Amino acid sequence: MTAAQLPPVAPEVTATLVEDLSPRLRKRLDAAVAKLAAYPVHRDGDTVVIAVDDETALRLHAPGGAVATPDAIVCGCLLAPACVHRAAAACAAPAADPPAEPPADPVRQPAQAPASKEPPAPPAIPSADEVASPAQRAAAAALWSAGAAVLEAGVDGAGAVAQAALLRAAHTARLRQLPRAAAAAITVVTLLRAARAHDPSYRTADLVTALAELLTTAHRLRTVSGAELAAVRGRARRPYSPDGSLRLYGLFTEPVVTGSGHGGARTWVAGPDGRLYTVGDVAPGGVGRALGVADRAVRLGDTALTHRELGRAGLAVAGATVSPDGRLGAGKGVKAVSARGAGWWEPPLAALWEVPPAAQAARALASVSRYADPDGGGSDLLFLDVELLGAVREAGGSCLLARCEGGTAVRLAVADDDPALAHRDNLMLLATAPGMRLRIIGRLAPAHHPRLTLLACSHPTGEGIVDLGFDRLRRADLPDPGAPVHPAPPRPGDGGTSPALHLLERRVEQTVPAGRAALGLLGDTTAEAGRLRRAGLPTAAGLLTALCASAAQRERDGFGRLLPADTDGFATHWLAAARYTAAVAESLCAAAWQPAPGSDPGEPRPFTAPAAPADFTAPADPAGGR
C-alpha cells in the first residue's frame, strides 16, 4: 500500500483520531503506520478497503473524494473504535485540502459561477493600526509551538503524534481565517511524511524552507499590522479580478507533474505590453494525464485550440478575469476566439528578449524567493538569446552550458527527469551541437551561478519553436555532432562569500533531520565562526555561535535535574539563521547574473543573437490585430 492509494483525510480528522488514542497506543502509532504499508488495498466505489488480516478490514469512506469525519474510518477489529488502526490509516493517507467555501462574489470562482455585471469591490485592507485578533494570535502561538516541537525532535522524532499536533494547529488556523499559516503547516506535515517514508523526491532543503515559512508566518501574525497583516493572513482561494478585453499571443506549453500525483499542461501567453498570462489544466493523473492534456482544447471561452496549438497561435478574449499570478479564469462570462499569433522575432513578443539578462534575473528572483508573498505575482521565466557551448559535468550529472548576452555562462538544466517527458532527451541532444545559437525560454533556478531549467527554444532549423517537454528533437535537426565536454566555469561568488556561507547553511539543514541535539553535541564552533568572519560574514558568524550555544544550553534545577529545553529560544535562533542564509543566497544569485567577462569559459568573443528564420513572415490577423 502507498499513500497514493488512500483517499485524502481532512487534517482535523487525523488530529481527532490521534488525540483519542490512549497513551499506550500513541507509542505504538508509528509502528502501526509502518505495518499498514504492507497490507493489500482495494477500492469499492467511494470506499477504500485495507485488509488488516483474513478477518479484519479497515474501511475509509470518502464520498466527496476525501474523508471528512472520524466516523468515515471504520475498523472491524475487536478493539474498534478505540483501536490504533483507524488513526494509523489517517496518518498514512495524504492530508486533504480545505473544503471550498461559497464564493463571496462570482469573480472569485469564475469557473463555477456566472459573471457579475458589476465589478466586485476590492478586498478590504486592514487599517494601519489593525492587528490580529486574540483568536488569531492564539492560533499563531499554537502553530509556533507545533513547529518548534518538530524542530526540537527532528524528522526522526517527529512521528504521527507530532504531525497530528501540526494538523490540529493547521485546522484551528484555517477556522481563524489564517489560510497561509494553515497551508504552511500542511506542507510541513507532507514533507515530514515523505522524509520518514524515504521518498526519493524528498529534499531536506524543501523541509527547511517549509519550516522556516511556518515559523515566520506564525511569528509575524503576532507582530505585524495594517496592510502587512493582510499578506500574512493570506487568502483561502485565489481571487480573480476583471481585466476587460485582452489580445494574447502564445509563447509555449509546458507539462505540469506534481509530487502529489497531479498532472496537466500550462500554456504561457503574453499581452501586447509584455505581461505574461497562463492557461492551465491540472488534475489528478500524473505524467500520463500531462501528455494527454496537451492535445485537448483549452478551457477558455469558445475556442477550439488545444494547449499546444495555443502556444503557437493567439486569442482575443472579452470579459477576461485574471488572478494576481496571471492565471486566466474560465467563467461563463468569458468569451474567447482564436486569433493570429506572433513569432518570437515579431512584435510584441520580440520585446521579451530585449531586456538585459541581469534585469530579467532580478525580476524572476523576486517571484521565486523562498519567502515571497504568494499573491505577489510576477514571473520566474527568462527570455535569452544564447550560444550553446556543450555539456558540463556536475555532481548530480551533466547539464548544458550556454553563453548569453554580456558573456555570462548559463547552465541549462532539465526541467523534469521523468523519462516519459522529452526534457532530458532534448537537452542531451542539444549538448551535441556546440556553437549553435538559439532563442530560449527557461525558468530561473536560484543558485550561486546563473542557472535555468530549459522549457522551450527556437527550432534549430529555424522553423517554429520546440516545447521541450512535449516535442522531441531528432538528430537530423542538428548540425554535425561531436561536442566536447567543458569543465565547469568559474563562479562569480566562488572567490568570496559563497564557500564560507555553507558553514552556516549546513548547520541549519543538519537540525531538521536530527533535531536540536545534533547541534548540541558539536562542541566548540570557534573555528567555523572565524572562517565566516574572515570571509566578510560577521553576522553569519554571530548567528552560528548563537544557534549552537542555544542548542547546547540545558539548565538544571536545585537538585541537579535537567530542566526542559528552551524550544522557543532555539526555534528563534534557527529561524534567524535560516532566513539569513536564504537572503544571502538570493543576493549571490542576483550578483551571478551580472555580466562578468572573466567568468566566461574560453576566449571572450562578441555575442551575436540568433537571427529570425529567413522565411519568417507575419500572416494576416483574422481578429483584426487588436
XYZ file of C-alpha atoms in Angstrom:
626
model
C 0.000 0.000 0.000
C 1.108 3.528 -0.755
C -0.254 6.884 0.338
C -1.469 7.498 -3.220
C -3.863 4.527 -2.900
C -5.634 6.087 0.078
C -8.155 8.938 -0.144
C -7.100 12.282 1.374
C -8.091 12.741 5.006
C -9.093 16.084 6.481
C -6.467 17.406 8.935
C -8.969 17.674 11.794
C -9.964 14.020 11.317
C -6.382 12.820 11.684
C -5.818 15.063 14.703
C -9.019 13.849 16.411
C -8.254 10.164 15.903
C -4.713 10.548 17.268
C -5.863 12.621 20.243
C -8.467 9.972 21.142
C -5.831 7.238 21.462
C -4.634 6.144 24.869
C -1.020 6.983 25.812
C -0.055 3.324 25.308
C -1.457 3.229 21.765
C 0.155 6.538 20.867
C 3.541 4.955 21.499
C 2.641 2.202 19.022
C 1.204 4.523 16.367
C 4.358 4.983 14.261
C 4.913 1.225 14.128
C 1.268 0.732 13.120
C 1.636 3.229 10.279
C 4.705 1.357 9.006
C 2.892 -2.007 9.172
C -0.059 -0.601 7.262
C 2.120 -0.169 4.174
C 2.326 -3.965 3.781
C -1.441 -4.551 3.777
C -3.365 -5.031 0.486
C -5.765 -2.294 -0.586
C -8.703 -2.249 -2.983
C -11.341 0.325 -3.878
C -15.079 -0.295 -3.818
C -16.772 2.807 -5.202
C -16.202 5.662 -2.753
C -14.759 3.301 -0.146
C -11.157 2.152 0.150
C -10.733 -1.160 1.987
C -7.488 -2.201 3.696
C -7.233 -5.898 4.580
C -5.574 -5.925 8.012
C -5.842 -9.726 8.176
C -8.115 -12.501 6.918
C -10.960 -11.453 9.206
C -10.377 -7.734 9.762
C -10.929 -4.938 7.267
C -10.336 -1.223 7.622
C -12.674 0.963 5.559
C -12.182 4.594 4.573
C -15.365 6.138 3.205
C -14.753 9.215 1.034
C -17.988 10.167 -0.787
C -16.693 13.599 -1.787
C -13.211 12.382 -2.669
C -11.873 12.916 0.879
C -12.526 11.536 4.362
C -14.330 14.355 6.133
C -15.354 12.879 9.532
C -13.787 10.459 12.029
C -16.798 8.136 11.662
C -15.914 7.645 7.985
C -12.959 5.440 9.013
C -14.273 2.123 10.348
C -12.268 -0.851 11.593
C -13.556 -4.396 12.095
C -11.142 -5.429 14.851
C -12.287 -6.251 18.388
C -10.823 -3.053 19.874
C -12.624 -0.717 17.452
C -13.371 2.152 17.547
C -10.595 2.708 20.131
C -8.048 0.739 18.088
C -4.833 2.053 16.616
C -5.752 1.026 13.055
C -8.088 3.978 12.393
C -5.512 6.555 13.470
C -2.756 4.747 11.542
C -4.803 4.826 8.335
C -5.458 8.551 8.759
C -1.759 9.221 9.367
C -0.737 7.179 6.311
C -3.147 8.988 3.968
C -2.359 12.360 2.394
C -3.777 15.467 4.033
C -6.871 16.790 2.272
C -7.157 20.336 1.016
C -9.599 22.527 2.934
C -13.182 22.385 1.620
C -14.164 25.008 -0.872
C -16.183 27.832 0.590
C -19.059 29.520 -1.281
C -17.671 32.488 -3.219
C -18.393 35.906 -1.839
C -18.830 37.142 -5.420
C -18.914 35.478 -8.851
C -15.451 36.684 -9.792
C -13.728 34.737 -7.017
C -14.667 31.423 -8.690
C -15.054 32.198 -12.380
C -15.192 28.544 -13.380
C -18.344 27.816 -11.383
C -20.398 30.996 -11.221
C -21.808 33.427 -13.776
C -20.022 36.687 -14.276
C -21.303 39.680 -12.402
C -22.340 42.784 -14.262
C -20.789 44.908 -11.563
C -17.062 44.508 -10.828
C -16.539 43.312 -7.278
C -15.231 45.575 -4.600
C -11.506 45.162 -3.914
C -10.629 43.093 -0.854
C -10.712 45.047 2.364
C -7.286 46.233 3.513
C -6.793 46.421 7.265
C -6.309 49.863 8.719
C -2.795 50.925 9.619
C -3.299 50.149 13.320
C -5.275 46.907 12.954
C -3.641 43.814 14.456
C -4.532 40.148 14.577
C -7.452 39.213 16.795
C -6.835 37.379 20.084
C -8.132 34.163 18.491
C -5.740 34.541 15.581
C -2.826 35.261 17.884
C -3.663 32.130 19.883
C -3.779 30.091 16.665
C -0.417 31.539 15.628
C 1.047 30.634 19.013
C -0.176 27.042 18.593
C 1.425 26.854 15.154
C 4.703 28.201 16.524
C 4.719 25.655 19.362
C 3.970 22.761 16.995
C 6.653 23.878 14.539
C 9.210 24.391 17.313
C 8.463 20.887 18.613
C 9.207 19.431 15.166
C 12.457 21.367 15.029
C 13.371 20.138 18.504
C 12.778 16.475 17.652
C 13.901 16.424 14.023
C 12.482 14.202 11.303
C 13.307 11.012 13.193
C 11.423 12.161 16.274
C 8.507 13.922 14.546
C 6.235 10.920 14.239
C 2.483 10.668 13.881
C 1.760 12.338 17.223
C 3.831 15.433 16.395
C 2.276 15.544 12.930
C -1.207 15.358 14.453
C -0.392 18.370 16.632
C 0.586 20.287 13.485
C -2.615 19.213 11.733
C -4.727 20.332 14.692
C -2.961 23.702 14.687
C -3.495 23.975 10.919
C -7.213 23.258 11.279
C -7.534 25.866 14.010
C -5.662 28.407 11.890
C -7.990 27.798 8.962
C -11.039 28.335 11.175
C -9.472 31.610 12.365
C -9.111 32.820 8.745
C -5.354 32.218 8.532
C -5.071 30.189 5.310
C -1.402 30.983 4.641
C -0.271 29.659 8.012
C -2.544 26.621 7.713
C -1.134 25.780 4.276
C 2.427 26.086 5.595
C 1.662 23.604 8.395
C 0.134 21.112 5.940
C 3.226 21.405 3.752
C 5.479 20.616 6.717
C 3.409 17.513 7.537
C 3.529 16.329 3.926
C 7.316 16.707 3.771
C 7.776 15.016 7.146
C 5.859 12.002 5.901
C 7.901 11.929 2.690
C 11.141 12.062 4.689
C 10.101 9.289 7.064
C 8.920 7.131 4.132
C 12.292 7.641 2.359
C 10.567 9.141 -0.670
C 13.265 9.641 -3.350
C 11.780 13.018 -4.300
C 12.224 14.393 -0.761
C 14.880 17.088 -0.227
C 15.964 18.405 3.153
C 16.149 21.929 1.719
C 12.411 21.797 0.970
C 11.593 20.963 4.581
C 13.952 23.705 5.798
C 12.065 26.223 3.655
C 8.653 24.929 4.758
C 9.543 25.013 8.455
C 11.003 28.498 8.150
C 7.872 29.679 6.321
C 5.657 28.210 9.058
C 7.638 29.772 11.903
C 7.968 33.100 10.085
C 4.229 33.336 9.411
C 3.345 32.369 12.975
C 5.760 34.961 14.367
C 4.661 37.772 12.061
C 0.972 37.202 12.820
C 1.694 38.267 16.387
C 3.706 41.358 15.459
C 2.534 42.951 12.174
C -0.358 45.286 11.469
C -2.091 47.065 8.624
C -1.547 46.032 5.003
C 1.250 43.649 6.017
C -1.241 41.775 8.180
C -3.423 41.019 5.150
C -0.459 39.473 3.302
C 0.488 37.348 6.307
C -3.058 36.117 6.772
C -3.199 35.047 3.136
C -6.225 34.036 1.086
C -8.159 30.789 1.136
C -8.817 30.915 -2.588
C -7.095 32.648 -5.466
C -9.025 35.840 -6.286
C -9.855 36.647 -9.904
C -10.404 40.239 -10.984
C -11.982 41.561 -14.196
C -9.450 42.644 -16.804
C -11.661 43.661 -19.725
C -10.647 42.630 -23.234
C -7.258 41.062 -23.903
C -5.311 40.316 -27.065
C -2.979 37.434 -26.280
C -0.098 35.796 -28.158
C 1.015 32.218 -27.460
C 4.566 31.571 -26.243
C 4.886 27.863 -25.394
C 3.318 24.970 -23.471
C 4.914 23.048 -20.619
C 3.895 19.818 -18.868
C 2.978 20.023 -15.185
C 3.642 16.973 -12.998
C 3.476 17.336 -9.212
C 4.661 15.102 -6.410
C 1.060 14.731 -5.189
C 0.067 12.800 -8.324
C -1.423 15.691 -10.309
C -0.662 16.204 -13.963
C -1.613 18.514 -16.806
C -0.377 21.280 -19.030
C 0.194 25.017 -18.732
C 0.294 27.325 -21.729
C 2.014 30.701 -21.452
C 0.708 33.656 -23.419
C 1.669 37.345 -23.487
C -0.204 40.578 -23.984
C 0.848 43.498 -26.212
C 2.504 45.149 -23.197
C 4.603 42.043 -22.428
C 2.555 40.942 -19.412
C 2.503 37.156 -19.074
C -0.605 35.028 -18.524
C -1.193 31.291 -18.170
C -3.973 28.917 -19.197
C -3.742 25.669 -17.235
C -5.442 22.308 -16.894
C -4.096 20.316 -13.927
C -5.903 17.491 -12.123
C -5.078 14.113 -10.537
C -3.470 11.820 -13.082
C 0.305 12.225 -13.095
C 2.530 12.265 -16.159
C 0.072 10.248 -18.257
C -2.524 12.960 -17.924
C 0.053 15.636 -18.687
C 0.853 14.017 -22.034
C -2.834 13.704 -22.911
C -3.994 17.161 -21.842
C -1.544 18.911 -24.172
C -3.718 17.923 -27.152
C -7.051 18.818 -25.527
C -8.909 22.066 -26.104
C -8.177 24.820 -23.613
C -10.939 25.682 -21.163
C -11.426 29.283 -22.144
C -14.445 30.636 -23.986
C -15.474 29.016 -27.242
C -12.029 28.466 -28.695
C -11.232 25.018 -30.063
C -7.446 25.447 -29.827
C -5.518 22.783 -27.950
C -2.843 23.780 -25.450
C -0.036 23.063 -27.901
C -1.815 24.980 -30.684
C -2.413 27.949 -28.374
C 1.331 28.053 -27.661
C 1.842 28.992 -31.314
C -1.370 30.937 -32.016
C -3.283 33.752 -30.352
C -6.533 34.605 -28.569
C -8.902 37.530 -28.409
C -10.616 37.442 -25.002
C -13.567 39.524 -23.832
C -14.651 39.716 -20.190
C -11.338 38.274 -19.019
C -10.707 37.523 -15.352
C -7.142 37.267 -14.068
C -5.605 36.155 -10.773
C -2.655 38.015 -9.196
C -0.212 35.431 -10.565
C -1.531 35.777 -14.127
C -3.881 32.789 -14.369
C -6.803 33.360 -16.716
C -10.255 32.493 -15.361
C -12.679 30.430 -17.422
C -16.063 31.657 -16.184
C -19.275 31.688 -18.173
C -18.877 35.396 -18.815
C -15.502 34.916 -20.525
C -15.586 34.917 -24.320
C -12.550 33.885 -26.358
C -11.934 33.281 -30.052
C -8.837 32.209 -31.952
C -6.644 34.913 -33.436
C -3.315 35.240 -35.201
C -0.270 34.528 -33.112
C 3.148 36.150 -33.290
C 6.588 34.686 -33.785
C 9.323 35.069 -31.200
C 11.127 37.539 -33.510
C 7.974 39.562 -34.176
C 6.417 42.325 -32.039
C 5.144 42.243 -29.371
C 6.904 39.024 -28.284
C 10.339 40.082 -29.517
C 10.475 42.728 -26.777
C 10.672 39.992 -24.131
C 14.183 39.084 -25.359
C 15.376 42.689 -25.414
C 15.502 43.056 -21.621
C 19.061 42.530 -20.257
C 19.540 39.113 -18.585
C 20.539 40.679 -15.254
C 17.297 42.667 -15.097
C 15.269 39.579 -16.001
C 17.012 37.553 -13.306
C 16.318 40.202 -10.670
C 12.620 40.208 -11.590
C 12.401 36.424 -11.608
C 14.271 36.119 -8.315
C 11.662 38.280 -6.604
C 8.941 35.788 -7.608
C 10.840 32.589 -6.704
C 12.174 33.827 -3.379
C 11.712 31.180 -0.692
C 9.550 33.501 1.359
C 7.869 35.581 -1.347
C 4.286 36.710 -0.915
C 2.081 34.040 -2.581
C -0.099 36.798 -4.079
C 2.828 38.929 -5.153
C 2.534 37.979 -8.838
C 5.448 38.208 -11.227
C 7.010 35.552 -13.424
C 10.078 33.363 -12.958
C 10.708 32.985 -16.708
C 13.784 34.301 -18.508
C 13.975 35.009 -22.245
C 17.511 34.703 -23.567
C 19.460 34.529 -26.810
C 22.253 32.009 -26.250
C 25.107 30.237 -27.934
C 25.451 26.598 -26.920
C 28.863 25.535 -25.600
C 28.259 21.851 -24.877
C 27.788 19.614 -21.858
C 29.273 20.385 -18.460
C 29.765 17.842 -15.683
C 28.226 18.424 -12.269
C 27.986 16.422 -9.078
C 24.436 15.316 -9.949
C 25.121 14.575 -13.628
C 25.528 16.805 -16.664
C 23.786 19.890 -17.934
C 24.014 22.112 -20.992
C 26.358 25.101 -20.905
C 25.471 28.209 -22.903
C 26.621 31.804 -23.225
C 24.172 34.704 -23.269
C 24.459 38.451 -23.735
C 27.359 40.004 -21.830
C 29.396 36.793 -21.912
C 27.566 35.273 -18.921
C 27.865 31.489 -18.820
C 24.472 29.909 -18.046
C 23.795 26.322 -17.097
C 20.643 24.890 -18.685
C 19.237 22.012 -16.641
C 16.427 19.533 -17.185
C 13.022 20.789 -16.040
C 11.707 17.282 -15.250
C 13.600 13.980 -15.166
C 10.554 11.795 -15.890
C 11.528 9.567 -18.849
C 8.024 9.863 -20.318
C 8.674 13.546 -20.966
C 11.089 14.793 -23.614
C 13.108 17.201 -21.453
C 16.233 15.121 -20.846
C 16.480 13.619 -24.326
C 16.184 17.038 -25.925
C 18.753 18.613 -23.616
C 21.295 15.875 -24.225
C 20.758 16.168 -27.971
C 21.289 19.946 -27.893
C 24.519 19.374 -25.946
C 25.967 17.696 -29.058
C 25.707 20.906 -31.089
C 28.223 23.441 -29.715
C 28.239 26.783 -31.441
C 24.540 26.682 -32.320
C 22.620 29.856 -31.470
C 19.072 29.598 -30.124
C 16.383 31.771 -28.629
C 15.243 30.092 -25.402
C 12.760 30.380 -22.538
C 13.775 28.976 -19.159
C 12.775 29.108 -15.508
C 15.225 30.630 -13.038
C 16.803 28.082 -10.694
C 18.244 30.031 -7.727
C 21.918 29.118 -7.306
C 25.322 30.717 -6.770
C 25.809 30.611 -10.547
C 23.496 31.513 -13.477
C 21.159 28.555 -13.921
C 17.880 27.860 -15.722
C 15.631 24.897 -16.298
C 15.077 24.858 -20.051
C 11.418 24.899 -21.159
C 11.284 25.944 -24.829
C 13.595 27.036 -27.639
C 13.520 28.097 -31.241
C 13.812 25.134 -33.603
C 17.427 24.523 -34.682
C 16.319 24.579 -38.329
C 14.639 27.971 -37.858
C 11.144 26.561 -38.362
C 8.934 27.413 -35.401
C 9.521 26.625 -31.732
C 10.035 23.500 -29.643
C 8.113 22.734 -26.448
C 10.953 20.773 -24.869
C 8.659 18.814 -22.531
C 6.417 17.536 -25.337
C 8.207 17.821 -28.705
C 11.151 15.548 -29.428
C 14.069 16.793 -31.488
C 15.779 14.463 -33.933
C 19.428 14.108 -34.803
C 18.656 15.336 -38.315
C 17.502 18.672 -36.868
C 21.007 19.475 -35.586
C 24.375 20.214 -37.181
C 27.042 17.520 -37.275
C 27.638 16.005 -33.783
C 30.906 15.904 -31.896
C 30.582 18.172 -28.886
C 33.383 18.370 -26.312
C 32.635 18.272 -22.599
C 33.618 21.567 -20.982
C 34.893 21.887 -17.429
C 32.687 23.768 -15.029
C 33.102 27.539 -15.496
C 34.301 29.696 -12.615
C 31.505 31.098 -10.479
C 31.484 34.808 -9.651
C 30.854 34.135 -5.972
C 33.448 31.417 -5.512
C 36.213 33.807 -4.619
C 34.489 35.274 -1.571
C 31.410 34.554 0.488
C 29.925 31.548 -1.296
C 32.184 28.779 0.109
C 32.069 30.105 3.674
C 28.292 30.504 3.764
C 27.812 26.740 3.675
C 29.250 26.543 7.201
C 26.030 28.120 8.472
C 23.770 26.535 5.844
C 24.786 23.010 6.766
C 24.080 23.622 10.467
C 20.628 24.943 9.571
C 19.916 21.869 7.443
C 21.515 19.476 9.941
C 18.953 20.479 12.563
C 15.955 19.355 10.505
C 16.688 15.605 10.186
C 18.404 15.142 13.558
C 16.838 17.785 15.810
C 18.346 20.193 18.321
C 20.532 17.506 19.907
C 22.624 17.240 16.726
C 23.891 20.775 17.188
C 24.176 20.471 20.942
C 26.878 17.810 20.548
C 29.081 19.809 18.179
C 31.206 21.365 20.884
C 33.393 24.357 20.087
C 32.497 26.164 16.835
C 35.064 28.947 17.165
C 36.975 27.792 14.077
C 33.881 27.851 11.850
C 32.844 31.254 13.181
C 36.358 32.536 12.479
C 36.188 31.380 8.852
C 32.894 33.199 8.409
C 34.344 36.419 9.823
C 37.413 36.195 7.587
C 35.075 35.750 4.606
C 33.360 39.032 5.467
C 30.270 37.473 7.091
C 30.339 38.604 10.738
C 26.549 38.331 11.033
C 26.690 34.713 9.900
C 29.416 34.042 12.476
C 27.289 35.511 15.247
C 24.223 33.525 14.154
C 26.211 30.275 14.072
C 27.621 30.858 17.537
C 24.230 31.757 18.992
C 22.497 28.809 17.309
C 24.954 26.215 18.589
C 25.027 27.775 22.073
C 21.224 27.671 22.230
C 21.229 24.017 21.143
C 23.706 23.049 23.869
C 22.104 25.080 26.653
C 20.347 22.930 29.261
C 19.745 24.274 32.763
C 19.306 22.245 35.943
C 17.133 22.726 38.985
C 18.334 22.837 42.591
C 18.573 19.025 42.721
C 20.741 18.801 39.598
C 17.932 17.528 37.361
C 17.776 18.755 33.757
C 15.006 21.248 33.104
C 13.009 21.154 29.851
C 14.892 22.649 26.920
C 14.014 26.132 25.711
C 12.379 25.084 22.422
C 11.090 28.587 21.680
C 14.514 30.170 22.086
C 16.183 27.553 19.898
C 13.484 27.918 17.214
C 14.048 31.683 17.202
C 17.814 31.306 16.676
C 17.287 28.665 13.972
C 14.740 30.805 12.145
C 17.088 33.803 12.145
C 19.879 31.671 10.672
C 17.588 30.125 8.038
C 16.247 33.470 6.862
C 19.739 34.977 6.786
C 21.209 32.189 4.648
C 18.266 32.430 2.240
C 18.741 36.191 1.871
C 22.486 35.864 1.248
C 21.927 33.055 -1.262
C 19.458 35.194 -3.186
C 21.917 38.098 -3.216
C 24.632 35.815 -4.591
C 22.229 34.567 -7.260
C 21.430 38.108 -8.367
C 25.138 39.014 -8.442
C 25.971 35.934 -10.509
C 23.801 37.196 -13.363
C 25.711 40.441 -13.680
C 27.937 40.462 -16.798
C 31.321 39.044 -15.834
C 33.642 38.556 -18.831
C 36.248 36.906 -16.617
C 33.888 34.035 -15.823
C 33.406 33.106 -19.476
C 34.959 29.728 -20.330
C 37.187 30.099 -23.351
C 38.248 33.229 -25.186
C 35.874 36.205 -24.989
C 34.252 36.996 -28.289
C 31.363 39.156 -29.450
C 27.934 37.628 -28.925
C 25.532 37.534 -31.863
C 21.870 36.842 -31.187
C 20.217 34.113 -33.262
C 18.615 35.529 -36.368
C 14.970 35.162 -37.258
C 14.157 32.430 -39.783
C 14.838 33.559 -43.333
C 11.322 32.646 -44.458
C 9.619 34.276 -41.460
C 6.560 36.300 -42.484
C 3.660 37.623 -40.455
C 0.333 36.096 -41.528
C -2.864 38.090 -41.598
C -4.743 38.524 -38.335
C -8.356 37.287 -38.564
C -9.166 39.029 -35.275
C -8.188 42.426 -36.574
C -4.915 42.681 -34.617
C -6.401 44.291 -31.538
